[in-house]
Amino acid sequence: MDVLDAYNRIARNRRFKLPKIDRSGLVIETNRLSEPADVWPALAAHAPTQGWLQFQSAQMAFDDGLPEPATEWGLLLAAEAVISYDLSISLSLDGAGGWTLISYRKEAAGDLLHDVVTQPAYDRRNGVLRYRRWWRRDDQQGYLQVAACFIGYE
């Protein structure tokens, strides 16, 4: 029995409350943005449907596409958003005066394991934040988390 089968066999026991794990692949693309004027257009070009935004002077969730930005919010500092079921993006400051925009695309086939976990949302009216985590097998250390991305509200 492989590790995935063994885990899911244990997870079926509701007493443990373990997330279901499946096998998949992951494609990560990273883009660096250096100009503040490029940040919002880069995010908007992906046409996200749901996510959260953190500006200098505002923080918010969105559930029906991006809101129209207001100048009093200041610069966009961070964001996580869903494009489709298998595609998400994250935006963060890179520590060198720019931003990093990362896309995470789940592939049907691959050698990684993934699960879905939840975290409390800033605004409880949105429910909880759902994240997909990917795990890679390491011969020395077992399974190590290699990535996680926001996949929507529940």
CSV table of C-alpha atoms in Angstrom, one decimal:
chain,number,residue,atom,x,y,z
A,1,MET,CA,0.0,0.0,0.0
A,2,ASP,CA,1.5,3.4,-0.9
A,3,VAL,CA,1.5,6.4,1.4
A,4,LEU,CA,-1.5,8.1,-0.3
A,5,ASP,CA,-3.7,5.0,0.1
A,6,ALA,CA,-2.6,4.5,3.7
A,7,TYR,CA,-3.2,8.1,4.6
A,8,ASN,CA,-6.7,8.2,3.0
A,9,ARG,CA,-7.6,5.0,4.7
A,10,ILE,CA,-6.8,6.6,8.1
A,11,ALA,CA,-8.5,9.9,7.1
A,12,ARG,CA,-11.8,8.1,6.4
A,13,ASN,CA,-12.1,7.7,10.2
A,14,ARG,CA,-14.0,10.9,11.0
A,15,ARG,CA,-12.5,10.9,14.6
A,16,PHE,CA,-9.2,12.2,13.2
A,17,LYS,CA,-10.7,15.1,11.1
A,18,LEU,CA,-7.9,14.9,8.5
A,19,PRO,CA,-8.1,16.6,5.1
A,20,LYS,CA,-8.4,14.3,2.1
A,21,ILE,CA,-5.1,14.1,0.1
A,22,ASP,CA,-4.9,13.5,-3.7
A,23,ARG,CA,-2.1,13.3,-6.2
A,24,SER,CA,-1.5,16.2,-8.7
A,25,GLY,CA,1.0,18.3,-10.3
A,26,LEU,CA,1.8,22.0,-9.9
A,27,VAL,CA,3.1,24.7,-12.2
A,28,ILE,CA,4.4,27.9,-10.6
A,29,GLU,CA,5.1,31.0,-12.6
A,30,THR,CA,6.8,34.0,-10.9
A,31,ASN,CA,6.9,37.6,-12.2
A,32,ARG,CA,8.6,40.5,-10.6
A,33,LEU,CA,7.1,44.0,-10.7
A,34,SER,CA,9.2,47.0,-9.9
A,35,GLU,CA,6.9,49.9,-10.6
A,36,PRO,CA,3.9,50.7,-8.4
A,37,ALA,CA,1.9,51.7,-11.5
A,38,ASP,CA,2.3,48.1,-12.8
A,39,VAL,CA,0.9,46.3,-9.8
A,40,TRP,CA,-2.9,46.8,-10.1
A,41,PRO,CA,-2.9,46.2,-13.9
A,42,ALA,CA,-0.9,43.0,-13.5
A,43,LEU,CA,-3.4,41.7,-10.9
A,44,ALA,CA,-6.5,42.9,-12.9
A,45,ALA,CA,-5.2,41.2,-16.1
A,46,HIS,CA,-5.8,37.8,-14.5
A,47,ALA,CA,-9.5,38.7,-13.9
A,48,PRO,CA,-9.7,37.2,-10.4
A,49,THR,CA,-13.1,36.2,-9.2
A,50,GLN,CA,-12.5,36.0,-5.4
A,51,GLY,CA,-9.8,36.9,-3.0
A,52,TRP,CA,-8.4,39.5,-0.5
A,53,LEU,CA,-6.4,42.7,-0.9
A,54,GLN,CA,-4.1,44.5,1.5
A,55,PHE,CA,-3.3,48.2,0.7
A,56,GLN,CA,-1.4,50.7,2.8
A,57,SER,CA,-4.6,52.0,4.3
A,58,ALA,CA,-7.3,49.4,3.6
A,59,GLN,CA,-7.9,45.6,3.8
A,60,MET,CA,-10.8,43.9,2.1
A,61,ALA,CA,-12.2,40.7,0.6
A,62,PHE,CA,-13.9,40.5,-2.7
A,63,ASP,CA,-16.2,37.9,-4.0
A,64,ASP,CA,-17.4,39.1,-7.5
A,65,GLY,CA,-14.3,40.3,-9.2
A,66,LEU,CA,-11.9,43.1,-8.2
A,67,PRO,CA,-13.3,46.3,-6.7
A,68,GLU,CA,-12.5,49.6,-8.2
A,69,PRO,CA,-9.4,50.9,-6.3
A,70,ALA,CA,-9.6,54.2,-4.4
A,71,THR,CA,-6.6,56.5,-4.2
A,72,GLU,CA,-7.0,56.9,-0.4
A,73,TRP,CA,-6.2,53.1,0.0
A,74,GLY,CA,-2.6,53.8,-1.0
A,75,LEU,CA,-0.3,51.2,-2.6
A,76,LEU,CA,-1.4,47.5,-2.9
A,77,LEU,CA,0.9,45.6,-0.6
A,78,ALA,CA,-0.4,42.0,-0.9
A,79,ALA,CA,-3.2,40.0,-2.4
A,80,GLU,CA,-4.4,36.4,-2.9
A,81,ALA,CA,-7.0,35.6,-5.5
A,82,VAL,CA,-8.7,32.8,-7.4
A,83,ILE,CA,-8.8,32.8,-11.2
A,84,SER,CA,-10.4,29.4,-11.7
A,85,TYR,CA,-10.7,26.2,-9.8
A,86,ASP,CA,-7.2,25.1,-10.8
A,87,LEU,CA,-5.5,28.6,-11.0
A,88,SER,CA,-4.7,31.1,-8.2
A,89,ILE,CA,-2.3,34.0,-7.8
A,90,SER,CA,-0.6,35.7,-4.9
A,91,LEU,CA,1.1,39.1,-4.7
A,92,SER,CA,3.6,40.2,-2.1
A,93,LEU,CA,6.3,42.7,-1.5
A,94,ASP,CA,9.7,41.2,-2.5
A,95,GLY,CA,11.9,43.0,0.1
A,96,ALA,CA,13.9,44.8,-2.7
A,97,GLY,CA,11.4,47.6,-3.5
A,98,GLY,CA,9.2,45.6,-5.8
A,99,TRP,CA,6.5,43.0,-5.8
A,100,THR,CA,6.3,39.3,-6.7
A,101,LEU,CA,3.3,38.0,-8.5
A,102,ILE,CA,3.1,34.2,-8.4
A,103,SER,CA,0.6,32.0,-10.2
A,104,TYR,CA,-0.2,28.5,-9.0
A,105,ARG,CA,-1.7,26.1,-11.5
A,106,LYS,CA,-2.9,22.6,-10.4
A,107,GLU,CA,-2.2,19.9,-12.9
A,108,ALA,CA,-4.3,16.7,-13.1
A,109,ALA,CA,-1.2,14.5,-13.1
A,110,GLY,CA,2.0,14.8,-11.2
A,111,ASP,CA,4.1,13.4,-8.4
A,112,LEU,CA,3.0,15.8,-5.6
A,113,LEU,CA,0.3,15.2,-3.0
A,114,HIS,CA,-2.1,18.0,-2.2
A,115,ASP,CA,-4.7,18.7,0.4
A,116,VAL,CA,-7.1,21.5,1.2
A,117,VAL,CA,-7.2,23.3,4.6
A,118,THR,CA,-9.1,26.3,6.0
A,119,GLN,CA,-8.0,29.3,8.0
A,120,PRO,CA,-10.2,32.0,9.7
A,121,ALA,CA,-11.0,35.0,7.5
A,122,TYR,CA,-10.4,38.6,8.5
A,123,ASP,CA,-14.1,39.3,7.9
A,124,ARG,CA,-16.1,36.4,9.3
A,125,ARG,CA,-19.0,37.2,6.9
A,126,ASN,CA,-16.8,35.6,4.2
A,127,GLY,CA,-16.6,32.3,6.0
A,128,VAL,CA,-13.1,30.8,6.1
A,129,LEU,CA,-10.2,31.0,3.7
A,130,ARG,CA,-9.5,27.8,1.8
A,131,TYR,CA,-5.9,26.9,0.9
A,132,ARG,CA,-4.5,24.1,-1.3
A,133,ARG,CA,-1.1,22.8,0.0
A,134,TRP,CA,1.3,20.7,-2.1
A,135,TRP,CA,3.7,18.1,-0.6
A,136,ARG,CA,6.8,16.5,-2.2
A,137,ARG,CA,8.4,13.3,-1.0
A,138,ASP,CA,11.9,13.6,0.3
A,139,ASP,CA,13.9,10.5,0.8
A,140,GLN,CA,15.6,11.9,3.9
A,141,GLN,CA,12.7,13.8,5.6
A,142,GLY,CA,9.5,12.3,4.3
A,143,TYR,CA,6.8,14.6,2.8
A,144,LEU,CA,7.6,18.3,2.8
A,145,GLN,CA,5.3,21.2,2.0
A,146,VAL,CA,6.5,22.9,-1.2
A,147,ALA,CA,3.6,25.4,-1.9
A,148,ALA,CA,0.3,26.7,-0.7
A,149,CYS,CA,-2.3,28.9,-2.5
A,150,PHE,CA,-5.6,30.5,-1.7
A,151,ILE,CA,-8.5,28.7,-3.5
A,152,GLY,CA,-11.5,30.7,-2.3
A,153,TYR,CA,-13.9,31.2,0.6
A,154,GLU,CA,-16.1,28.5,2.1
